[in-house]
Coordinates of C-alpha atoms and ligand atoms in Angstrom, one line a residue:
X265 CA 0.0 0.0 0.0
X266 CA 1.8 3.1 -1.2
X267 CA 5.5 3.2 -1.7
X268 CA 7.7 6.0 -0.4
X269 CA 11.3 6.8 -1.4
X270 CA 13.7 9.6 -0.4
X271 CA 17.2 10.7 -1.1
X272 CA 19.7 13.2 0.3
X273 CA 23.3 13.3 -0.7
X274 CA 25.7 14.4 -3.4
X275 CA 24.0 12.9 -6.5
X276 CA 21.0 14.2 -8.4
X277 CA 18.0 12.9 -6.5
X278 CA 15.4 12.7 -9.3
X279 CA 16.8 9.7 -11.3
X280 CA 17.3 7.8 -8.0
X281 CA 13.8 8.6 -6.8
X282 CA 12.1 7.6 -10.1
X283 CA 14.1 4.3 -10.2
X284 CA 13.1 3.7 -6.6
X285 CA 9.4 4.4 -7.3
X286 CA 9.5 1.8 -10.2
X287 CA 10.9 -0.8 -7.8
X288 CA 8.1 0.0 -5.3
X289 CA 5.3 0.3 -7.9
X290 CA 4.0 -3.1 -6.9
X291 CA 2.9 -1.5 -3.6
X292 CA 0.5 0.9 -5.3
X293 CA 0.2 2.3 -8.8
X294 CA -2.7 4.6 -9.2
X295 CA -0.7 7.8 -9.1
X296 CA 2.8 9.0 -8.3
X297 CA 4.6 12.2 -7.3
X298 CA 7.9 13.7 -6.4
X299 CA 9.2 16.7 -4.4
X300 CA 12.6 18.1 -5.0
X301 CA 14.5 21.0 -3.4
X302 CA 16.6 22.5 -6.2
X303 CA 19.9 24.3 -5.9
X304 CA 18.1 27.7 -5.5
X305 CA 16.1 26.2 -2.6
X306 CA 12.8 26.1 -4.5
X307 CA 10.6 23.3 -3.5
X308 CA 9.1 21.7 -6.6
X309 CA 6.3 19.2 -6.4
X310 CA 5.1 17.2 -9.5
X311 CA 2.3 14.7 -9.4
X312 CA 0.4 12.6 -12.0
X313 CA -2.4 10.1 -12.0
X314 CA -1.3 6.8 -13.4
X315 CA 1.9 4.9 -13.3
X316 CA 5.4 6.2 -12.5
X317 CA 6.0 6.3 -16.3
X318 CA 3.1 8.9 -16.6
X319 CA 4.8 11.0 -13.9
X320 CA 8.1 10.9 -15.8
X321 CA 6.3 11.9 -19.0
X322 CA 4.6 14.8 -17.3
X323 CA 7.7 16.3 -15.8
X324 CA 9.9 15.8 -18.9
X325 CA 10.3 19.6 -19.4
X326 CA 10.3 20.6 -15.8
X327 CA 13.1 21.5 -13.4
X328 CA 14.0 18.2 -11.7
X329 CA 17.3 19.3 -10.3
X330 CA 18.3 18.9 -6.7
X331 CA 20.3 16.6 -4.5
X332 CA 17.4 16.1 -1.9
X333 CA 13.9 14.8 -2.6
X334 CA 11.1 12.5 -1.7
X335 CA 8.7 10.5 -3.9
X336 CA 5.6 8.4 -3.6
X337 CA 3.5 5.8 -5.5
X338 CA 0.0 5.7 -4.3
X339 CA -2.8 3.1 -3.6
X340 CA -5.8 5.3 -2.9
X341 CA -7.5 5.2 0.4
X342 CA -9.0 8.7 0.9
X343 CA -10.0 10.3 -2.3
X344 CA -10.0 8.9 -5.8
X345 CA -6.8 8.5 -7.8
X346 CA -6.1 11.9 -9.5
X347 CA -3.4 14.5 -9.7
X348 CA -4.7 16.5 -6.7
X349 CA -4.9 13.5 -4.4
X350 CA -1.5 12.2 -5.4
X351 CA 1.4 12.8 -2.9
X352 CA 3.5 14.8 -2.0
X353 CA 1.2 17.3 -0.5
X354 CA 2.3 20.9 0.3
X355 CA 1.6 22.5 3.6
X356 CA -0.5 25.6 3.7
X357 CA 2.5 27.9 3.2
X358 CA 4.0 25.5 0.6
X359 CA 7.2 25.4 2.7
X360 CA 6.7 21.7 3.6
X361 CA 6.1 18.7 1.3
X362 CA 5.0 15.4 2.8
X363 CA 4.5 11.8 1.6
X364 CA 2.7 9.2 3.6
X365 CA 1.9 5.5 3.5
X366 CA -0.9 4.5 5.8
X367 CA -4.2 6.0 7.1
X368 CA -4.8 8.8 9.6
X369 CA -8.0 7.6 11.2
X370 CA -8.9 10.8 13.1
X371 CA -8.2 13.1 10.1
X372 CA -11.8 14.5 10.0
X373 CA -11.5 15.8 13.6
X374 CA -8.1 17.4 12.8
X375 CA -9.4 18.8 9.6
X376 CA -12.3 20.5 11.3
X377 CA -9.9 22.2 13.7
X378 CA -7.7 23.4 10.8
X379 CA -10.8 24.6 8.8
X380 CA -11.7 26.7 11.9
X381 CA -8.2 28.2 11.6
X382 CA -8.8 29.1 7.9
X383 CA -6.7 26.3 6.4
X384 CA -7.6 25.4 2.8
X385 CA -7.5 22.0 1.3
X386 CA -6.8 21.1 -2.3
X387 CA -7.3 17.4 -2.0
X388 CA -9.6 14.8 -0.3
X389 CA -6.7 13.1 1.4
X390 CA -5.9 12.4 5.1
X391 CA -2.3 13.2 4.1
X392 CA -2.9 16.8 3.3
X393 CA -4.6 17.2 6.7
X394 CA -1.4 15.8 8.3
X395 CA 1.0 18.1 6.6
X396 CA -1.2 21.2 7.4
X397 CA -1.4 19.9 11.0
X398 CA 2.3 19.6 11.3
X399 CA 2.8 23.1 10.0
X400 CA 0.1 24.4 12.3
X401 CA 1.8 22.8 15.3
X402 CA 5.2 24.1 14.2
X403 CA 3.9 27.7 14.0
X404 CA 1.6 27.8 17.0
X405 CA 4.1 26.1 19.3
X406 CA 7.1 27.9 17.7
X407 CA 9.1 24.6 17.5
X408 CA 11.3 23.0 14.9
X409 CA 10.0 20.5 12.4
X410 CA 11.2 17.5 14.3
X411 CA 9.4 18.6 17.5
X412 CA 6.3 19.4 15.5
X413 CA 6.2 15.9 14.0
X414 CA 6.6 14.4 17.5
X415 CA 3.7 16.5 18.8
X416 CA 1.6 15.7 15.8
X417 CA 2.3 12.0 16.0
X418 CA 1.1 12.1 19.6
X419 CA -2.3 13.3 18.4
X420 CA -2.9 11.3 15.2
X421 CA -4.5 7.9 15.4
X422 CA -3.7 5.4 12.7
X423 CA -0.8 4.0 10.7
X424 CA 1.9 6.0 9.0
X425 CA 5.3 6.1 7.5
X426 CA 6.1 9.7 6.4
X427 CA 8.9 11.7 5.0
X428 CA 9.0 15.5 4.9
X429 CA 11.0 18.2 3.2
X430 CA 11.3 21.7 4.5
X431 CA 12.1 24.5 2.1
X432 CA 13.8 26.4 4.9
X433 CA 16.0 23.6 5.8
X434 CA 17.4 22.3 2.5
X435 CA 19.8 19.8 4.1
X436 CA 17.3 17.8 6.0
X437 CA 14.7 15.0 5.6
X438 CA 12.5 14.1 8.6
X439 CA 10.9 10.6 8.5
X440 CA 8.8 8.8 11.0
X441 CA 6.8 5.6 11.3
X442 CA 4.1 3.8 13.2
X443 CA 2.8 0.5 11.9
X444 CA 3.9 1.2 8.3
X445 CA 7.4 0.1 7.2
X446 CA 10.4 2.4 6.7
X447 CA 14.0 1.5 5.9
X448 CA 16.9 3.9 5.7
X449 CA 20.0 3.0 3.5
X450 CA 23.3 4.4 4.5
X451 CA 25.8 5.2 1.7
X452 CA 28.9 7.4 1.4
X453 CA 27.8 10.9 2.3
X454 CA 24.2 10.0 1.3
X455 CA 21.1 8.4 2.7
X456 CA 18.2 6.6 1.0
X457 CA 14.8 6.0 2.5
X458 CA 12.1 3.7 1.3
X459 CA 9.1 1.5 2.3
X460 CA 11.3 -1.6 1.8
X461 CA 14.9 -2.3 0.8
X462 CA 14.3 -2.9 -2.9
X463 CA 15.1 0.7 -4.1
X464 CA 18.1 0.8 -1.8
X465 CA 19.9 -2.4 -2.6
X466 CA 21.7 -1.1 -5.7
X467 CA 23.4 1.7 -3.7
X468 CA 24.2 0.1 -0.3
X469 CA 23.6 -3.0 1.7
X470 CA 23.7 -1.1 5.0
X471 CA 20.3 -0.3 6.4
X472 CA 18.4 0.7 9.5
X473 CA 14.8 -0.5 10.0
X474 CA 13.0 2.4 11.7
X475 CA 11.0 1.1 14.6
X476 CA 7.4 2.0 15.6
X477 CA 7.0 5.5 16.9
X478 CA 10.6 6.5 16.0
X479 CA 11.6 9.6 14.1
X480 CA 14.7 9.8 11.9
X481 CA 16.4 13.1 11.5
X482 CA 18.6 12.8 8.4
X483 CA 20.9 15.8 7.9
X484 CA 23.2 16.1 4.9
X485 CA 26.8 15.1 5.8
X486 CA 25.9 14.1 9.4
X487 CA 25.3 10.8 11.1
X488 CA 21.7 9.9 11.2
X489 CA 19.8 10.6 14.4
X490 CA 16.9 8.5 15.6
X491 CA 14.6 9.8 18.3
X492 CA 11.5 8.5 20.0
X493 CA 8.3 10.5 20.4
X494 CA 9.5 11.9 23.7
X495 CA 12.7 13.1 22.1
X496 CA 15.0 10.4 23.6
X497 CA 17.8 9.5 21.3
X498 CA 17.8 5.8 20.2
X499 CA 20.9 3.8 19.1
X500 CA 20.4 2.8 15.4
X501 CA 20.9 -0.8 14.7
X502 CA 22.6 -1.2 11.3
X503 CA 21.8 -4.4 9.4
X504 CA 23.4 -5.9 6.3
X505 CA 21.0 -6.7 3.4
X506 CA 21.3 -10.2 1.9
X507 CA 19.2 -9.8 -1.3
X508 CA 20.9 -9.0 -4.6
X509 CA 19.9 -6.9 -7.6
X510 CA 19.3 -9.7 -10.1
X511 CA 16.5 -11.0 -7.8
X512 CA 14.6 -7.8 -8.5
X513 CA 14.8 -8.0 -12.3
X514 CA 12.5 -9.9 -14.8
X515 CA 15.4 -12.0 -16.1
X516 CA 14.1 -12.2 -19.7
X517 CA 10.5 -13.1 -18.7
X518 CA 7.7 -10.8 -19.9
X519 CA 6.2 -10.5 -16.4
X520 CA 7.4 -11.0 -12.8
X521 CA 4.6 -13.4 -12.2
X522 CA 5.7 -15.9 -14.8
X523 CA 9.3 -15.5 -13.7
X524 CA 8.2 -16.3 -10.1
X525 CA 6.1 -19.2 -11.2
X526 CA 9.1 -20.7 -13.0
X527 CA 11.4 -20.1 -10.1
X528 CA 9.5 -22.4 -7.8
X529 CA 11.7 -25.6 -8.2
X530 CA 14.6 -23.4 -7.1
X531 CA 12.8 -21.5 -4.4
X532 CA 11.7 -24.8 -2.8
X533 CA 15.3 -26.0 -2.9
X534 CA 16.3 -22.7 -1.2
X535 CA 13.5 -23.1 1.4
X536 CA 14.5 -26.6 2.4
X537 CA 18.3 -26.1 2.2
X538 CA 19.9 -26.9 5.5
X539 CA 16.6 -27.9 6.9
X540 CA 15.6 -31.1 5.2
X541 CA 18.4 -33.8 5.0
X542 CA 17.8 -37.0 3.1
X543 CA 21.2 -38.3 4.2
X544 CA 20.4 -37.8 7.9
X545 CA 16.7 -38.6 7.2
X546 CA 15.8 -35.6 9.3
X547 CA 14.1 -32.2 9.3
X548 CA 15.7 -29.4 11.4
X549 CA 13.6 -26.3 11.6
X550 CA 15.6 -24.3 14.2
X551 CA 12.9 -21.8 15.0
X552 CA 10.8 -24.7 16.3
X553 CA 13.6 -26.7 17.9
X554 CA 14.8 -23.6 19.8
X555 CA 11.4 -23.4 21.4
X556 CA 10.7 -27.1 21.6
X557 CA 8.9 -27.0 25.0
X558 CA 6.4 -24.5 23.7
X559 CA 5.5 -26.9 20.9
X560 CA 5.5 -30.0 23.1
X561 CA 3.1 -28.4 25.5
X562 CA 0.9 -26.6 23.0
X563 CA -2.8 -27.2 23.6
X564 CA -3.9 -25.4 20.4
X565 CA -2.4 -23.6 17.4
X566 CA -4.1 -20.6 15.9
X567 CA -2.9 -19.5 12.5
X568 CA -3.6 -15.9 11.4
X569 CA -3.1 -14.6 7.9
X570 CA -4.7 -12.8 4.9
X571 CA -5.2 -13.6 1.2
X572 CA -3.0 -16.3 -0.3
X573 CA -1.2 -16.7 3.1
X574 CA -4.6 -17.6 4.6
X575 CA -4.9 -20.4 2.0
X576 CA -1.4 -21.7 3.0
X577 CA -2.6 -21.6 6.6
X578 CA -5.5 -23.9 5.7
X579 CA -3.0 -26.4 4.4
X580 CA -1.0 -25.9 7.6
X581 CA -4.1 -26.9 9.5
X582 CA -4.3 -30.2 7.7
X583 CA -0.6 -30.9 8.1
X584 CA -0.4 -30.1 11.8
X585 CA -3.6 -31.9 12.8
X586 CA -2.7 -34.9 10.6
X587 CA 0.9 -35.3 11.7
X588 CA 1.1 -33.6 15.2
X589 CA -2.5 -34.2 16.5
X590 CA -2.7 -30.6 17.9
X591 CA -6.0 -28.8 17.3
X592 CA -5.5 -26.0 14.8
X593 CA -7.8 -23.0 14.0
X594 CA -7.2 -20.8 11.0
X595 CA -8.4 -17.2 11.2
X596 CA -8.6 -14.3 8.9
X597 CA -6.3 -11.8 10.7
X598 CA -8.8 -9.0 10.0
X599 CA -11.6 -10.9 11.8
X600 CA -9.4 -12.3 14.6
X601 CA -8.2 -8.9 15.7
X602 CA -11.7 -7.5 16.3
X603 CA -13.5 -10.5 17.7
X604 CA -12.2 -10.8 21.3
X605 CA -10.8 -14.3 20.8
X606 CA -10.2 -16.6 23.7
X607 CA -6.4 -17.1 24.0
X608 CA -4.4 -18.9 26.6
X609 CA -0.7 -19.1 27.5
X610 CA -0.5 -22.6 26.2
X611 CA -1.7 -21.5 22.7
X612 CA 0.7 -20.9 19.9
X613 CA -0.2 -18.3 17.3
X614 CA 1.4 -18.6 13.9
X615 CA 1.3 -15.5 11.7
X616 CA 1.9 -16.1 8.0
X617 CA 2.8 -13.2 5.8
X618 CA 4.8 -12.9 2.6
X619 CA 5.5 -9.2 3.1
X620 CA 5.6 -9.3 6.9
X621 CA 3.8 -5.9 6.7
X622 CA 0.1 -6.7 6.3
X623 CA -1.6 -4.4 8.8
X624 CA -4.3 -6.8 9.9
X625 CA -1.8 -9.7 10.5
X626 CA 0.5 -7.4 12.4
X627 CA -2.4 -6.2 14.6
X628 CA -3.4 -9.9 15.2
X629 CA 0.1 -10.6 16.3
X630 CA 0.1 -7.6 18.7
X631 CA -3.3 -8.8 20.1
X632 CA -2.1 -12.3 20.6
X633 CA 1.1 -11.1 22.3
X634 CA -0.8 -9.2 24.8
X635 CA -2.5 -12.4 25.9
X636 CA 0.8 -14.1 26.6
X637 CA 0.5 -16.7 23.8
X638 CA 3.7 -17.7 22.0
X639 CA 3.9 -16.2 18.5
X640 CA 5.6 -17.8 15.6
X641 CA 6.1 -15.9 12.3
X642 CA 6.4 -17.4 8.8
X643 CA 7.5 -14.5 6.6
X644 CA 9.4 -13.9 3.4
X645 CA 10.7 -10.4 3.8
X646 CA 13.7 -10.5 6.2
X647 CA 13.5 -7.9 8.9
X648 CA 9.9 -7.1 8.2
X649 CA 7.6 -5.8 11.0
X650 CA 5.9 -9.2 11.6
X651 CA 9.2 -11.0 11.6
X652 CA 10.4 -8.6 14.2
X653 CA 7.2 -8.6 16.3
X654 CA 7.1 -12.4 16.7
X655 CA 8.8 -14.5 19.4
X656 CA 10.4 -16.9 16.9
X657 CA 9.9 -17.9 13.3
X658 CA 11.1 -19.3 10.0
X659 CA 11.7 -17.4 6.9
X660 CA 10.5 -19.0 3.7
X661 CA 13.6 -17.8 1.7
X662 CA 12.0 -17.6 -1.7
X663 CA 13.6 -14.3 -2.6
X664 CA 11.7 -11.0 -3.4
X665 CA 8.2 -11.6 -4.8
X666 CA 7.3 -8.6 -7.0
X667 CA 4.2 -9.8 -8.9
X668 CA 1.2 -8.7 -6.9
X669 CA -0.5 -12.1 -7.2
X670 CA 1.5 -14.4 -4.9
X671 CA 2.9 -17.6 -6.3
X672 CA 6.3 -18.7 -5.1
X673 CA 5.6 -17.3 -1.6
X674 CA 2.5 -19.6 -1.4
X675 CA 4.5 -22.8 -2.1
X676 CA 7.3 -21.5 0.2
X677 CA 4.8 -21.0 3.0
X678 CA 3.3 -24.5 2.5
X679 CA 6.9 -26.0 2.5
X680 CA 7.7 -24.3 5.8
X681 CA 4.4 -25.5 7.3
X682 CA 5.3 -29.0 6.1
X683 CA 8.7 -28.8 7.8
X684 CA 7.2 -27.3 10.9
X685 CA 4.6 -30.1 11.1
X686 CA 7.3 -32.8 10.6
X687 CA 9.6 -31.2 13.2
X688 CA 6.8 -31.0 15.8
X689 CA 5.4 -34.5 15.0
X690 CA 8.8 -36.0 15.5
X691 CA 9.3 -34.2 18.9
X692 CA 5.8 -35.2 20.0
X693 CA 6.2 -38.7 18.7
X694 CA 3.0 -38.5 16.8
X695 CA 4.4 -39.8 13.6
X696 CA 5.5 -43.3 12.6
X697 CA 9.2 -43.6 11.5
X698 CA 8.1 -45.0 8.1
X699 CA 5.8 -42.1 7.3
X700 CA 8.4 -39.6 8.6
X701 CA 11.0 -41.1 6.2
X702 CA 8.7 -41.2 3.2
X703 CA 7.6 -37.6 3.8
X704 CA 11.2 -36.4 4.0
X705 CA 12.1 -38.2 0.7
X706 CA 9.0 -36.8 -0.9
X707 CA 9.6 -33.2 0.2
X708 CA 13.1 -33.4 -1.2
X709 CA 11.7 -34.7 -4.5
X710 CA 9.1 -31.8 -4.9
X711 CA 11.4 -29.4 -6.8
X712 CA 12.0 -32.0 -9.5
X713 CA 8.3 -32.8 -9.7
X714 CA 7.6 -29.1 -10.0
X715 CA 9.9 -28.9 -13.0
X716 CA 7.8 -31.7 -14.6
X717 CA 4.7 -29.6 -14.0
X718 CA 6.3 -26.6 -15.6
X719 CA 6.9 -28.7 -18.7
X720 CA 3.1 -28.6 -19.2
X721 CA 3.4 -24.9 -19.9
X722 CA 2.4 -25.1 -23.6
X723 CA -0.6 -27.4 -22.9
X724 CA -1.9 -25.0 -20.3
X725 CA -1.3 -22.0 -22.6
X726 CA -3.4 -23.7 -25.3
X727 CA -6.1 -24.5 -22.8
X728 CA -6.2 -20.9 -21.6
X729 CA -7.2 -19.8 -25.1
X730 CA -10.4 -21.8 -24.9
X731 CA -11.5 -20.2 -21.6
X732 CA -10.3 -16.6 -22.0
X733 CA -13.8 -15.2 -22.4
X734 CA -15.5 -17.2 -19.7
X735 CA -17.4 -15.0 -17.2
X736 CA -17.3 -17.4 -14.3
X737 CA -15.3 -20.3 -13.0
X738 CA -15.7 -22.8 -10.2
X739 CA -12.6 -24.5 -8.7
X740 CA -13.2 -27.7 -6.8
X741 CA -10.9 -29.7 -4.5
X742 CA -11.1 -31.8 -1.4
X743 CA -8.9 -32.4 1.6
X744 CA -5.5 -30.9 1.1
X745 CA -6.6 -29.8 -2.4
X746 CA -9.5 -27.7 -1.1
X747 CA -7.3 -24.8 -0.2
X748 CA -5.5 -25.3 -3.5
X749 CA -8.8 -24.8 -5.2
X750 CA -9.4 -21.6 -3.2
X751 CA -6.0 -20.4 -4.2
X752 CA -6.5 -21.3 -7.9
X753 CA -9.8 -19.3 -7.9
X754 CA -8.1 -16.3 -6.2
X755 CA -5.3 -16.3 -8.8
X756 CA -7.8 -16.1 -11.6
X757 CA -10.0 -13.4 -10.2
X758 CA -7.0 -11.3 -9.1
X759 CA -5.3 -11.0 -12.4
X760 CA -7.9 -11.7 -15.1
X761 CA -11.0 -10.1 -13.4
X762 CA -13.0 -13.2 -14.1
X763 CA -15.4 -14.2 -11.3
X764 CA -14.1 -17.4 -9.8
X765 CA -15.1 -19.4 -6.7
X766 CA -13.3 -22.1 -4.9
X767 CA -15.4 -24.8 -3.2
X768 CA -14.9 -28.1 -1.4
X769 CA -16.1 -30.5 -4.1
X770 CA -18.8 -32.2 -2.1
X771 CA -20.2 -28.9 -0.8
X772 CA -21.1 -27.9 -4.4
X773 CA -24.4 -29.8 -4.1
X774 CA -25.5 -27.3 -1.5
X775 CA -25.7 -24.3 -3.8
X776 CA -23.1 -23.8 -6.6
X777 CA -24.4 -26.8 -8.6
X778 CA -27.3 -24.5 -9.5
X779 CA -24.8 -22.5 -11.6
X780 CA -23.6 -25.4 -13.7
X781 CA -24.4 -25.2 -17.4
X782 CA -22.5 -25.5 -20.7
X783 CA -21.1 -22.0 -20.1
X784 CA -19.6 -22.8 -16.7
X785 CA -16.0 -24.1 -16.7
X786 CA -15.2 -26.1 -13.6
X787 CA -11.6 -26.8 -12.6
X788 CA -11.6 -30.0 -10.6
X789 CA -8.5 -31.0 -8.7
X790 CA -8.7 -34.8 -8.7
X791 CA -5.2 -36.1 -8.0
X792 CA -5.1 -39.5 -6.2
X793 CA -5.6 -39.3 -2.5
X794 CA -7.8 -40.8 0.3
X795 CA -11.0 -39.3 -1.2
X796 CA -10.2 -39.6 -4.9
X797 CA -13.2 -41.8 -5.6
X798 CA -15.5 -39.3 -3.9
X799 CA -14.0 -36.5 -6.1
X800 CA -14.8 -38.6 -9.2
X801 CA -18.4 -38.7 -8.1
X802 CA -18.5 -35.0 -7.8
X803 CA -17.1 -34.6 -11.3
X804 CA -19.8 -37.0 -12.6
X805 CA -22.4 -34.7 -11.0
X806 CA -21.0 -31.8 -13.0
X807 CA -20.9 -33.7 -16.2
X808 CA -24.5 -34.8 -15.7
X809 CA -25.4 -31.1 -15.8
X810 CA -23.4 -30.4 -18.9
X811 CA -20.7 -28.5 -17.1
X812 CA -17.3 -28.2 -18.8
X813 CA -14.6 -29.9 -16.7
X814 CA -10.9 -29.2 -16.7
X815 CA -9.4 -31.9 -14.5
X816 CA -6.1 -31.8 -12.7
X817 CA -5.1 -35.5 -12.4
X818 CA -2.2 -37.7 -11.4
X819 CA -0.2 -38.9 -14.4
X820 CA -1.7 -41.9 -16.1
X821 CA -5.2 -41.4 -14.7
X822 CA -7.4 -42.5 -17.6
X823 CA -10.6 -42.7 -15.5
X824 CA -10.9 -39.0 -14.8
X825 CA -9.5 -38.1 -18.2
X826 CA -12.3 -40.1 -19.8
X827 CA -15.0 -38.2 -17.9
X828 CA -13.5 -34.6 -18.0
X829 CA -13.4 -32.4 -21.1
X830 CA -9.8 -31.4 -20.6
X831 CA -7.0 -32.9 -18.5
X832 CA -3.8 -31.6 -17.1
X833 CA -1.6 -34.5 -15.8
X834 CA 0.8 -33.8 -12.9
X835 CA 3.4 -36.1 -11.2
X836 CA 2.2 -38.3 -8.4
X837 CA 3.0 -37.1 -4.9
X838 CA 1.9 -37.9 -1.3
X839 CA -1.4 -36.1 -0.6
X840 CA 0.3 -34.1 2.3
X841 CA 2.2 -32.2 -0.4
X842 CA -0.5 -32.2 -3.1
X843 CA -1.0 -28.4 -3.1
X844 CA 2.7 -27.8 -3.9
X845 CA 2.1 -29.6 -7.2
X846 CA -1.5 -28.6 -7.9
X847 CA -0.8 -24.9 -7.3
X848 CA 1.5 -24.5 -10.3
X849 CA -0.9 -25.5 -13.2
X850 CA -3.5 -23.2 -11.6
X851 CA -1.1 -20.3 -11.5
X852 CA -0.2 -20.9 -15.1
X853 CA -3.8 -21.1 -16.2
X854 CA -4.7 -17.8 -14.5
X855 CA -1.6 -16.2 -15.9
X856 CA -2.2 -17.2 -19.5
X857 CA -5.9 -16.3 -19.4
X858 CA -5.0 -12.8 -18.0
X859 CA -2.3 -12.4 -20.7
X860 CA -4.8 -13.4 -23.4
X861 CA -7.2 -10.7 -22.0
X862 CA -4.5 -8.1 -22.1
X863 CA -4.6 -7.5 -18.4
X864 CA -1.8 -6.0 -16.4
X865 CA -0.6 -9.2 -14.8
X866 CA 1.9 -7.9 -12.4
X867 CA -0.1 -4.9 -11.3
X868 CA -3.8 -5.9 -11.4
X869 CA -6.3 -3.1 -10.9
X870 CA -7.2 -2.1 -7.3
X871 CA -4.8 -4.5 -5.7
X872 CA -1.5 -3.9 -3.9
X873 CA 1.2 -6.3 -2.8
X874 CA 1.7 -5.1 0.7
X875 CA -1.5 -4.1 2.4
X876 CA -0.3 -1.8 5.2
X877 CA -3.7 -0.4 5.8
X878 CA -6.6 -2.3 7.4
Ligands
LIG1060 C1 -2.4 -8.8 -0.6 C2 -1.6 -9.4 -1.8 C3 -1.8 -10.9 -1.7 C4 -1.4 -11.4 -0.3 C5 -2.1 -10.7 0.8 C6 -1.5 -11.1 2.1 O1 -3.7 -8.9 -0.8 O2 -2.1 -8.9 -3.0 O3 -1.1 -11.5 -2.7 O4 -1.7 -12.8 -0.3 O5 -2.0 -9.3 0.6 O6 -0.2 -10.5 2.1 P1 1.0 -11.1 3.0 O7 2.2 -10.2 2.6 O8 0.6 -10.8 4.5 O9 1.2 -12.5 2.7

């Protein structure tokens, strides 16, 4: 949700800011803007509706000089996407320019006060209210900008990461955060700031993650100063980034999404490296083993997540209940945080989040923490807010995911959940040796099997042409493949805007079967498992009503292929890991349908990769 970038140093700021915005565009892409202080100390703000490229086009003939600047790419919350609502916003005097990621919840109350004091507003945003408010505090209290920000932050309710330029102080950027992420890169005589490290990595690998309710005072040529809201100086913790630039490029693929789909055999290798050993016939997930007692004594596990991560959580529920015999509940983080859940000290709460920044998941973690439960994080982004807020955890190590629709993060999450379940099951002695061994062998074999699935690319591409203009889809699956069906439907609706619903195959009789006719494609996941025969009956029910069935089957399954209209064969695996295999053809099908329709696959309308507002 919104990307922010800043630069202060010896180089021209504009090219660095534009490049940074493009790297952050996955966070929001309905409008963009930049503020630059030029060499004559003029504060120039340029904004444009649309993509960062539209902004570049619109400023082509303008003065973009200056070695200090801030920039923003927006995902609209307050006010429609247009030039006026785009950030940065000037203060009333036009001396300050501010960018903001997050939501100021009490902005209406503050706006009323400012209106009474004859402030005028040019936009419908909460952000413009904030910049006017900071200037109002600065003037009425006669304090410097840093102090004004501290006072303002004490009064605003909500989430924010902000950066501000002051025309009267051309050698300084002030930045602050609460709930929304903010990273500062430290170069030679220069500083970079951004919502995440992706715009920073090509300049420096030294970063500081600003913590909640901290303010960074970045002065040209001076060491950075971090203060809390009560003005007490904090010692900055400098971390070294591990990602590299090539991970952020498309590597010859037309879209990040298809690159990330194809990366999965390798990302699973990276995810299990050093954790799954076929030689030792063991799984070592250190986050779990370091807190063995917690898992041995756990009475219940609650998994909180949103979106695709929630689908991975449903698979985790199957794995943990099946293998560890611990009751598991899966909750949408957004519901959990507001429903006064019953939590005990013997509960373990697992938070799953690719970005590690999803506002609802972070809030669920904070709520669970307050109850004394042990919190375990499963994140991709190293050093992210959720990774830092949890008591322990495991990274999925699949590398940066840029396509807004999650693919490799999903299979990485399921892989970590598989290793977590195996580790706990072994410690609790709830798994037979024979099954433990065969699951380890199978998990290690998944990357090769994924490669085989990816070889079906052309078949799925051809199939996509038949269904490009369908208006509705149903995805069916049972057991471990039910969450895979939900995920397949989510992929399709996210990127192709075709209405798609995932359903447990047997539940279809209780409603969705009424929708079945010759126009309704049904994707049935019917790989061999405990309830394979039952799934076949469900497919027969669809065929009896003239539905068109695309079946995902285990290699060599003539039975289903004879009933279904189209078949995609995938390698056989154990049902525990079925979604790791089933997910890939469904990702490819959604991808090619969206490409055929001419949709913006990596940046679908209305969506954002990192949802830092609730
Ligand atoms: C957004 C993204 C989804 C993602 C969800 C949860 O909606 O578009 O792809 O699954 O947020 O994000 P998280 O980073 O917490 O996994």
